[in-house]
mmCIF file of C-alpha atoms in Angstrom:
data_model
loop_
_atom_site.group_PDB
_atom_site.id
_atom_site.type_symbol
_atom_site.label_atom_id
_atom_site.label_comp_id
_atom_site.label_asym_id
_atom_site.label_seq_id
_atom_site.Cartn_x
_atom_site.Cartn_y
_atom_site.Cartn_z
ATOM 1 C CA MET A 1 2.689 1.846 18.572
ATOM 2 C CA ASP A 2 0.422 -1.130 19.062
ATOM 3 C CA LEU A 3 0.396 -3.305 15.972
ATOM 4 C CA HIS A 4 -2.656 -5.072 14.623
ATOM 5 C CA LEU A 5 -1.123 -8.163 13.074
ATOM 6 C CA PRO A 6 -3.187 -10.451 10.870
ATOM 7 C CA THR A 7 -3.745 -13.901 12.337
ATOM 8 C CA GLU A 8 -4.982 -15.744 9.250
ATOM 9 C CA THR A 9 -3.293 -19.006 8.339
ATOM 10 C CA LEU A 10 -3.759 -21.643 5.659
ATOM 11 C CA SER A 11 -3.806 -25.362 6.485
ATOM 12 C CA LEU A 12 -1.324 -27.316 4.375
ATOM 13 C CA PRO A 13 -1.681 -31.007 3.451
ATOM 14 C CA HIS A 14 0.547 -32.433 6.184
ATOM 15 C CA GLY A 15 -0.786 -30.365 9.045
ATOM 16 C CA ALA A 16 1.322 -27.221 8.988
ATOM 17 C CA GLU A 17 -0.440 -23.887 9.458
ATOM 18 C CA MET A 18 1.088 -21.297 7.133
ATOM 19 C CA PRO A 19 0.621 -17.653 8.165
ATOM 20 C CA LEU A 20 -0.630 -15.526 5.290
ATOM 21 C CA LEU A 21 1.873 -12.841 6.290
ATOM 22 C CA GLY A 22 5.554 -13.677 6.243
ATOM 23 C CA PHE A 23 8.862 -11.836 6.257
ATOM 24 C CA GLY A 24 10.953 -12.100 3.090
ATOM 25 C CA THR A 25 14.742 -11.929 3.211
ATOM 26 C CA TRP A 26 15.815 -11.856 -0.450
ATOM 27 C CA GLN A 27 18.866 -9.589 -0.983
ATOM 28 C CA ILE A 28 19.290 -8.995 2.757
ATOM 29 C CA LYS A 29 22.784 -10.045 3.828
ATOM 30 C CA GLY A 30 25.065 -10.190 6.842
ATOM 31 C CA LYS A 31 24.292 -8.019 9.851
ATOM 32 C CA ASP A 32 21.280 -6.520 8.070
ATOM 33 C CA ALA A 33 19.775 -10.000 7.755
ATOM 34 C CA VAL A 34 20.223 -10.691 11.468
ATOM 35 C CA ARG A 35 18.906 -7.281 12.497
ATOM 36 C CA SER A 36 15.898 -7.176 10.172
ATOM 37 C CA THR A 37 14.858 -10.765 10.905
ATOM 38 C CA ALA A 38 15.108 -10.040 14.618
ATOM 39 C CA ALA A 39 13.012 -6.895 14.123
ATOM 40 C CA ALA A 40 10.391 -8.883 12.226
ATOM 41 C CA LEU A 41 10.153 -11.494 14.977
ATOM 42 C CA GLU A 42 9.938 -8.780 17.618
ATOM 43 C CA ALA A 43 7.141 -7.104 15.643
ATOM 44 C CA GLY A 44 5.213 -10.374 15.660
ATOM 45 C CA TYR A 45 5.924 -12.029 12.318
ATOM 46 C CA ARG A 46 5.821 -15.796 12.721
ATOM 47 C CA HIS A 47 6.719 -16.781 9.161
ATOM 48 C CA LEU A 48 10.240 -16.392 7.738
ATOM 49 C CA ASP A 49 11.271 -16.983 4.123
ATOM 50 C CA THR A 50 14.854 -17.608 2.999
ATOM 51 C CA ALA A 51 16.702 -19.738 0.415
ATOM 52 C CA THR A 52 20.013 -21.453 -0.206
ATOM 53 C CA VAL A 53 20.941 -18.944 -2.912
ATOM 54 C CA TYR A 54 20.105 -15.959 -0.695
ATOM 55 C CA GLY A 55 23.262 -16.651 1.299
ATOM 56 C CA ASN A 56 21.619 -15.610 4.553
ATOM 57 C CA GLU A 57 20.302 -18.808 6.136
ATOM 58 C CA SER A 58 22.876 -18.620 8.945
ATOM 59 C CA GLU A 59 21.840 -15.055 9.735
ATOM 60 C CA VAL A 60 18.141 -15.884 9.696
ATOM 61 C CA GLY A 61 18.833 -18.910 11.903
ATOM 62 C CA ARG A 62 20.854 -16.843 14.325
ATOM 63 C CA ALA A 63 18.140 -14.196 14.609
ATOM 64 C CA LEU A 64 15.537 -16.872 15.292
ATOM 65 C CA ALA A 65 17.720 -18.687 17.830
ATOM 66 C CA GLU A 66 18.458 -15.445 19.700
ATOM 67 C CA SER A 67 14.896 -14.089 19.528
ATOM 68 C CA GLY A 68 13.427 -16.030 22.410
ATOM 69 C CA VAL A 69 10.563 -17.058 20.128
ATOM 70 C CA ALA A 70 9.939 -20.805 20.234
ATOM 71 C CA ARG A 71 10.969 -22.586 17.047
ATOM 72 C CA ASP A 72 7.585 -24.342 16.894
ATOM 73 C CA ASP A 73 5.854 -20.957 16.799
ATOM 74 C CA VAL A 74 7.593 -19.921 13.566
ATOM 75 C CA PHE A 75 6.811 -21.174 10.065
ATOM 76 C CA LEU A 76 10.205 -21.444 8.370
ATOM 77 C CA THR A 77 10.707 -21.726 4.606
ATOM 78 C CA THR A 78 13.847 -22.280 2.578
ATOM 79 C CA LYS A 79 14.464 -23.205 -1.046
ATOM 80 C CA CYS A 80 16.760 -25.472 -3.030
ATOM 81 C CA PRO A 81 18.172 -24.531 -6.444
ATOM 82 C CA PRO A 82 17.182 -27.113 -9.070
ATOM 83 C CA ASN A 83 20.776 -27.710 -10.178
ATOM 84 C CA ARG A 84 21.429 -29.758 -7.024
ATOM 85 C CA ILE A 85 20.168 -32.973 -8.665
ATOM 86 C CA GLY A 86 21.472 -35.891 -6.615
ATOM 87 C CA ARG A 87 22.485 -33.532 -3.809
ATOM 88 C CA GLU A 88 19.091 -32.288 -2.724
ATOM 89 C CA LEU A 89 19.083 -33.867 0.742
ATOM 90 C CA ASP A 90 22.665 -32.763 1.381
ATOM 91 C CA THR A 91 21.623 -29.254 0.424
ATOM 92 C CA LEU A 92 18.684 -29.404 2.829
ATOM 93 C CA ARG A 93 20.858 -30.690 5.664
ATOM 94 C CA GLU A 94 23.246 -27.784 5.069
ATOM 95 C CA SER A 95 20.267 -25.437 5.244
ATOM 96 C CA LEU A 96 19.087 -27.036 8.487
ATOM 97 C CA ASP A 97 22.536 -26.647 10.030
ATOM 98 C CA ALA A 98 22.655 -22.996 9.009
ATOM 99 C CA LEU A 99 19.128 -22.371 10.296
ATOM 100 C CA GLN A 100 19.860 -24.198 13.589
ATOM 101 C CA THR A 101 16.837 -26.471 13.263
ATOM 102 C CA ASP A 102 16.103 -30.128 12.583
ATOM 103 C CA HIS A 103 13.390 -29.416 10.000
ATOM 104 C CA VAL A 104 11.847 -26.687 7.905
ATOM 105 C CA ASP A 105 8.135 -26.143 7.663
ATOM 106 C CA LEU A 106 8.295 -25.657 3.904
ATOM 107 C CA TRP A 107 10.980 -26.545 1.364
ATOM 108 C CA LEU A 108 10.629 -25.255 -2.191
ATOM 109 C CA ILE A 109 12.258 -26.003 -5.526
ATOM 110 C CA HIS A 110 13.439 -22.459 -6.189
ATOM 111 C CA TRP A 111 12.766 -22.440 -9.940
ATOM 112 C CA PRO A 112 12.171 -25.003 -12.706
ATOM 113 C CA GLY A 113 15.228 -26.946 -13.807
ATOM 114 C CA ASP A 114 16.261 -29.598 -16.312
ATOM 115 C CA ASP A 115 14.691 -32.513 -14.407
ATOM 116 C CA ASN A 116 11.960 -31.266 -12.098
ATOM 117 C CA VAL A 117 10.605 -34.774 -11.522
ATOM 118 C CA ALA A 118 13.917 -36.108 -10.194
ATOM 119 C CA VAL A 119 14.262 -33.162 -7.822
ATOM 120 C CA TRP A 120 10.647 -33.508 -6.722
ATOM 121 C CA ARG A 121 11.196 -37.190 -5.878
ATOM 122 C CA ALA A 122 14.038 -36.137 -3.577
ATOM 123 C CA PHE A 123 11.737 -33.569 -1.993
ATOM 124 C CA ALA A 124 9.178 -36.280 -1.268
ATOM 125 C CA GLU A 125 11.962 -38.339 0.341
ATOM 126 C CA ALA A 126 12.922 -35.388 2.533
ATOM 127 C CA GLN A 127 9.340 -35.051 3.658
ATOM 128 C CA GLU A 128 9.123 -38.773 4.441
ATOM 129 C CA ALA A 129 12.318 -38.415 6.495
ATOM 130 C CA GLY A 130 10.814 -35.568 8.522
ATOM 131 C CA LEU A 131 13.290 -32.969 7.296
ATOM 132 C CA ALA A 132 10.552 -30.851 5.706
ATOM 133 C CA ARG A 133 6.967 -30.769 6.981
ATOM 134 C CA GLU A 134 5.623 -29.498 3.676
ATOM 135 C CA ILE A 135 7.129 -29.361 0.201
ATOM 136 C CA GLY A 136 6.420 -27.057 -2.693
ATOM 137 C CA VAL A 137 7.806 -25.188 -5.659
ATOM 138 C CA SER A 138 8.528 -21.675 -6.863
ATOM 139 C CA ASN A 139 8.153 -20.072 -10.284
ATOM 140 C CA PHE A 140 6.231 -23.074 -11.690
ATOM 141 C CA ASP A 141 3.295 -22.786 -14.070
ATOM 142 C CA ALA A 142 0.188 -24.994 -13.937
ATOM 143 C CA ASP A 143 1.582 -27.516 -16.404
ATOM 144 C CA LEU A 144 4.687 -28.028 -14.291
ATOM 145 C CA LEU A 145 2.563 -28.396 -11.159
ATOM 146 C CA ASP A 146 0.648 -31.169 -12.900
ATOM 147 C CA GLU A 147 3.807 -32.797 -14.253
ATOM 148 C CA VAL A 148 5.511 -33.291 -10.890
ATOM 149 C CA THR A 149 2.266 -34.270 -9.177
ATOM 150 C CA ALA A 150 1.495 -36.966 -11.747
ATOM 151 C CA ALA A 151 5.033 -38.337 -11.802
ATOM 152 C CA VAL A 152 5.642 -38.555 -8.063
ATOM 153 C CA GLY A 153 2.160 -38.758 -6.591
ATOM 154 C CA ALA A 154 2.858 -35.872 -4.228
ATOM 155 C CA LYS A 155 1.289 -32.484 -4.886
ATOM 156 C CA PRO A 156 3.168 -29.252 -4.199
ATOM 157 C CA ALA A 157 1.578 -27.604 -1.178
ATOM 158 C CA VAL A 158 2.681 -24.140 -2.265
ATOM 159 C CA ASN A 159 3.846 -22.361 -5.409
ATOM 160 C CA GLN A 160 5.714 -19.120 -4.779
ATOM 161 C CA ILE A 161 5.530 -16.773 -7.759
ATOM 162 C CA GLU A 162 5.977 -13.095 -8.509
ATOM 163 C CA TRP A 163 2.614 -11.550 -7.633
ATOM 164 C CA SER A 164 0.970 -8.220 -6.924
ATOM 165 C CA PRO A 165 -2.117 -6.304 -8.057
ATOM 166 C CA LEU A 166 -0.123 -5.335 -11.155
ATOM 167 C CA LYS A 167 0.623 -9.034 -11.853
ATOM 168 C CA TYR A 168 -2.828 -10.366 -10.951
ATOM 169 C CA ASP A 169 -4.328 -12.916 -13.334
ATOM 170 C CA ALA A 170 -7.612 -14.514 -12.291
ATOM 171 C CA ARG A 171 -6.820 -17.570 -14.423
ATOM 172 C CA VAL A 172 -3.550 -18.147 -12.583
ATOM 173 C CA ALA A 173 -5.275 -17.715 -9.231
ATOM 174 C CA GLU A 174 -7.974 -20.203 -10.213
ATOM 175 C CA ALA A 175 -5.397 -22.696 -11.526
ATOM 176 C CA HIS A 176 -3.893 -22.776 -8.047
ATOM 177 C CA ARG A 177 -7.242 -22.853 -6.270
ATOM 178 C CA SER A 178 -8.582 -25.721 -8.359
ATOM 179 C CA ARG A 179 -5.429 -27.747 -7.660
ATOM 180 C CA GLU A 180 -5.522 -26.861 -3.940
ATOM 181 C CA VAL A 181 -2.042 -25.357 -4.226
ATOM 182 C CA VAL A 182 -1.401 -22.256 -2.110
ATOM 183 C CA LEU A 183 -0.351 -19.227 -4.129
ATOM 184 C CA GLU A 184 2.437 -17.357 -2.361
ATOM 185 C CA GLY A 185 3.492 -14.041 -3.840
ATOM 186 C CA TYR A 186 6.930 -12.451 -3.857
ATOM 187 C CA SER A 187 8.098 -8.976 -4.928
ATOM 188 C CA ALA A 188 4.660 -7.557 -4.132
ATOM 189 C CA LEU A 189 6.131 -4.162 -3.243
ATOM 190 C CA ARG A 190 8.277 -3.871 -6.356
ATOM 191 C CA GLY A 191 7.603 -3.141 -10.005
ATOM 192 C CA GLY A 192 5.826 0.177 -9.481
ATOM 193 C CA THR A 193 3.158 -1.012 -7.055
ATOM 194 C CA LEU A 194 4.069 1.533 -4.372
ATOM 195 C CA THR A 195 3.716 4.453 -6.795
ATOM 196 C CA ASP A 196 0.681 3.230 -8.742
ATOM 197 C CA PRO A 197 -1.898 6.054 -8.635
ATOM 198 C CA ASP A 198 -4.904 3.793 -8.028
ATOM 199 C CA ILE A 199 -3.192 2.020 -5.139
ATOM 200 C CA ALA A 200 -2.038 5.370 -3.767
ATOM 201 C CA ALA A 201 -5.585 6.767 -3.955
ATOM 202 C CA ILE A 202 -7.036 3.841 -2.000
ATOM 203 C CA ALA A 203 -4.264 4.140 0.575
ATOM 204 C CA GLU A 204 -4.806 7.882 1.022
ATOM 205 C CA ARG A 205 -8.567 7.475 1.429
ATOM 206 C CA LEU A 206 -8.091 4.768 4.075
ATOM 207 C CA GLY A 207 -5.245 6.515 5.875
ATOM 208 C CA ARG A 208 -2.911 3.623 5.075
ATOM 209 C CA THR A 209 0.347 3.164 3.210
ATOM 210 C CA PRO A 210 0.351 1.727 -0.322
ATOM 211 C CA ALA A 211 2.303 -1.246 1.050
ATOM 212 C CA GLN A 212 -0.409 -1.943 3.622
ATOM 213 C CA VAL A 213 -3.074 -1.850 0.908
ATOM 214 C CA ILE A 214 -1.099 -4.287 -1.267
ATOM 215 C CA ILE A 215 -0.513 -6.690 1.628
ATOM 216 C CA ARG A 216 -4.160 -6.487 2.681
ATOM 217 C CA TRP A 217 -5.192 -7.306 -0.914
ATOM 218 C CA HIS A 218 -3.112 -10.490 -0.696
ATOM 219 C CA LEU A 219 -4.651 -11.527 2.599
ATOM 220 C CA GLN A 220 -8.240 -11.001 1.480
ATOM 221 C CA HIS A 221 -7.585 -13.146 -1.587
ATOM 222 C CA GLN A 222 -5.885 -15.727 0.655
ATOM 223 C CA PHE A 223 -2.606 -15.260 -1.179
ATOM 224 C CA VAL A 224 0.480 -15.475 1.042
ATOM 225 C CA ALA A 225 2.525 -12.249 1.174
ATOM 226 C CA ILE A 226 6.186 -12.041 2.200
ATOM 227 C CA PRO A 227 7.152 -8.347 2.161
ATOM 228 C CA LYS A 228 10.765 -7.556 2.935
ATOM 229 C CA SER A 229 12.505 -4.499 4.297
ATOM 230 C CA VAL A 230 15.618 -3.602 6.265
ATOM 231 C CA ASN A 231 13.872 -0.556 7.755
ATOM 232 C CA GLU A 232 12.430 -1.421 11.167
ATOM 233 C CA ASP A 233 9.601 1.101 10.926
ATOM 234 C CA ARG A 234 8.517 -0.328 7.567
ATOM 235 C CA ILE A 235 8.840 -3.886 8.873
ATOM 236 C CA ARG A 236 6.386 -2.970 11.619
ATOM 237 C CA SER A 237 4.102 -0.951 9.346
ATOM 238 C CA ASN A 238 3.884 -3.774 6.799
ATOM 239 C CA ALA A 239 2.574 -6.073 9.537
ATOM 240 C CA ASP A 240 0.005 -3.572 10.832
ATOM 241 C CA VAL A 241 -2.785 -4.740 8.537
ATOM 242 C CA GLY A 242 -5.055 -6.741 10.811
ATOM 243 C CA ASP A 243 -7.488 -3.974 11.714
ATOM 244 C CA PHE A 244 -8.945 -2.922 8.373
ATOM 245 C CA GLU A 245 -10.503 -4.452 5.280
ATOM 246 C CA LEU A 246 -10.664 -3.415 1.661
ATOM 247 C CA SER A 247 -14.157 -3.046 0.246
ATOM 248 C CA ASP A 248 -15.377 -5.189 -2.634
ATOM 249 C CA GLU A 249 -15.041 -2.121 -4.850
ATOM 250 C CA ASP A 250 -11.448 -1.568 -3.751
ATOM 251 C CA MET A 251 -10.607 -5.221 -4.328
ATOM 252 C CA ALA A 252 -12.123 -5.061 -7.820
ATOM 253 C CA THR A 253 -10.111 -1.926 -8.599
ATOM 254 C CA LEU A 254 -6.900 -3.611 -7.479
ATOM 255 C CA ASP A 255 -7.738 -6.781 -9.426
ATOM 256 C CA SER A 256 -8.158 -4.720 -12.584
ATOM 257 C CA LEU A 257 -4.731 -3.064 -12.475
ATOM 258 C CA SER A 258 -2.995 -5.827 -14.409
#
């Protein structure tokens, strides 16, 4: 089938264009990681998300290298665990070797640690060295965003947090918007979202899947979505969201589910 992929991107502070739709790889290992990443690239995804602790950077890198898609056409994210204090740049270089690239487009602190400021300083050094085009964080709250920004003078471009219509909080969204920090959501298709009756009703009325409705909700809010799957049909279906829009009423219904 012909896919209607969304083309929206967000401009990050140092010039990178981040596609609002990405492919997540959490819990996908070994041959499945190679195969599903390759399927995502073939379907048209141009944003891949991995992490040191996922244990699949080599597989994601292999799929990208073998895909025939130009490296510069793909927005590539990885993450560093916060317990690598003093070893952050070594960790990033290991990631780059595994991913078969000389830089990532986005490098995130995977979760808050004991000394976020020290780790964030190393992230700023990595950016200065050209190893990461953009730097950001994951699982931070607004206070932590402000803490690292004030201490280092570099603002996180992105904060990746657990997010879905069932997790929506307008105050959290506004805290990111007011700080000009991109909100990127993970686990959007977990936690009961696919079986929620209100989401299912909207999907049925529109002739769409619940997953497509959830992803479309992210895009219309300008939240980044990184759905994952090892099923090639679902990988393609999750990307086929560029040819419809949710009404204001539908968006309000979805916003109210939390």
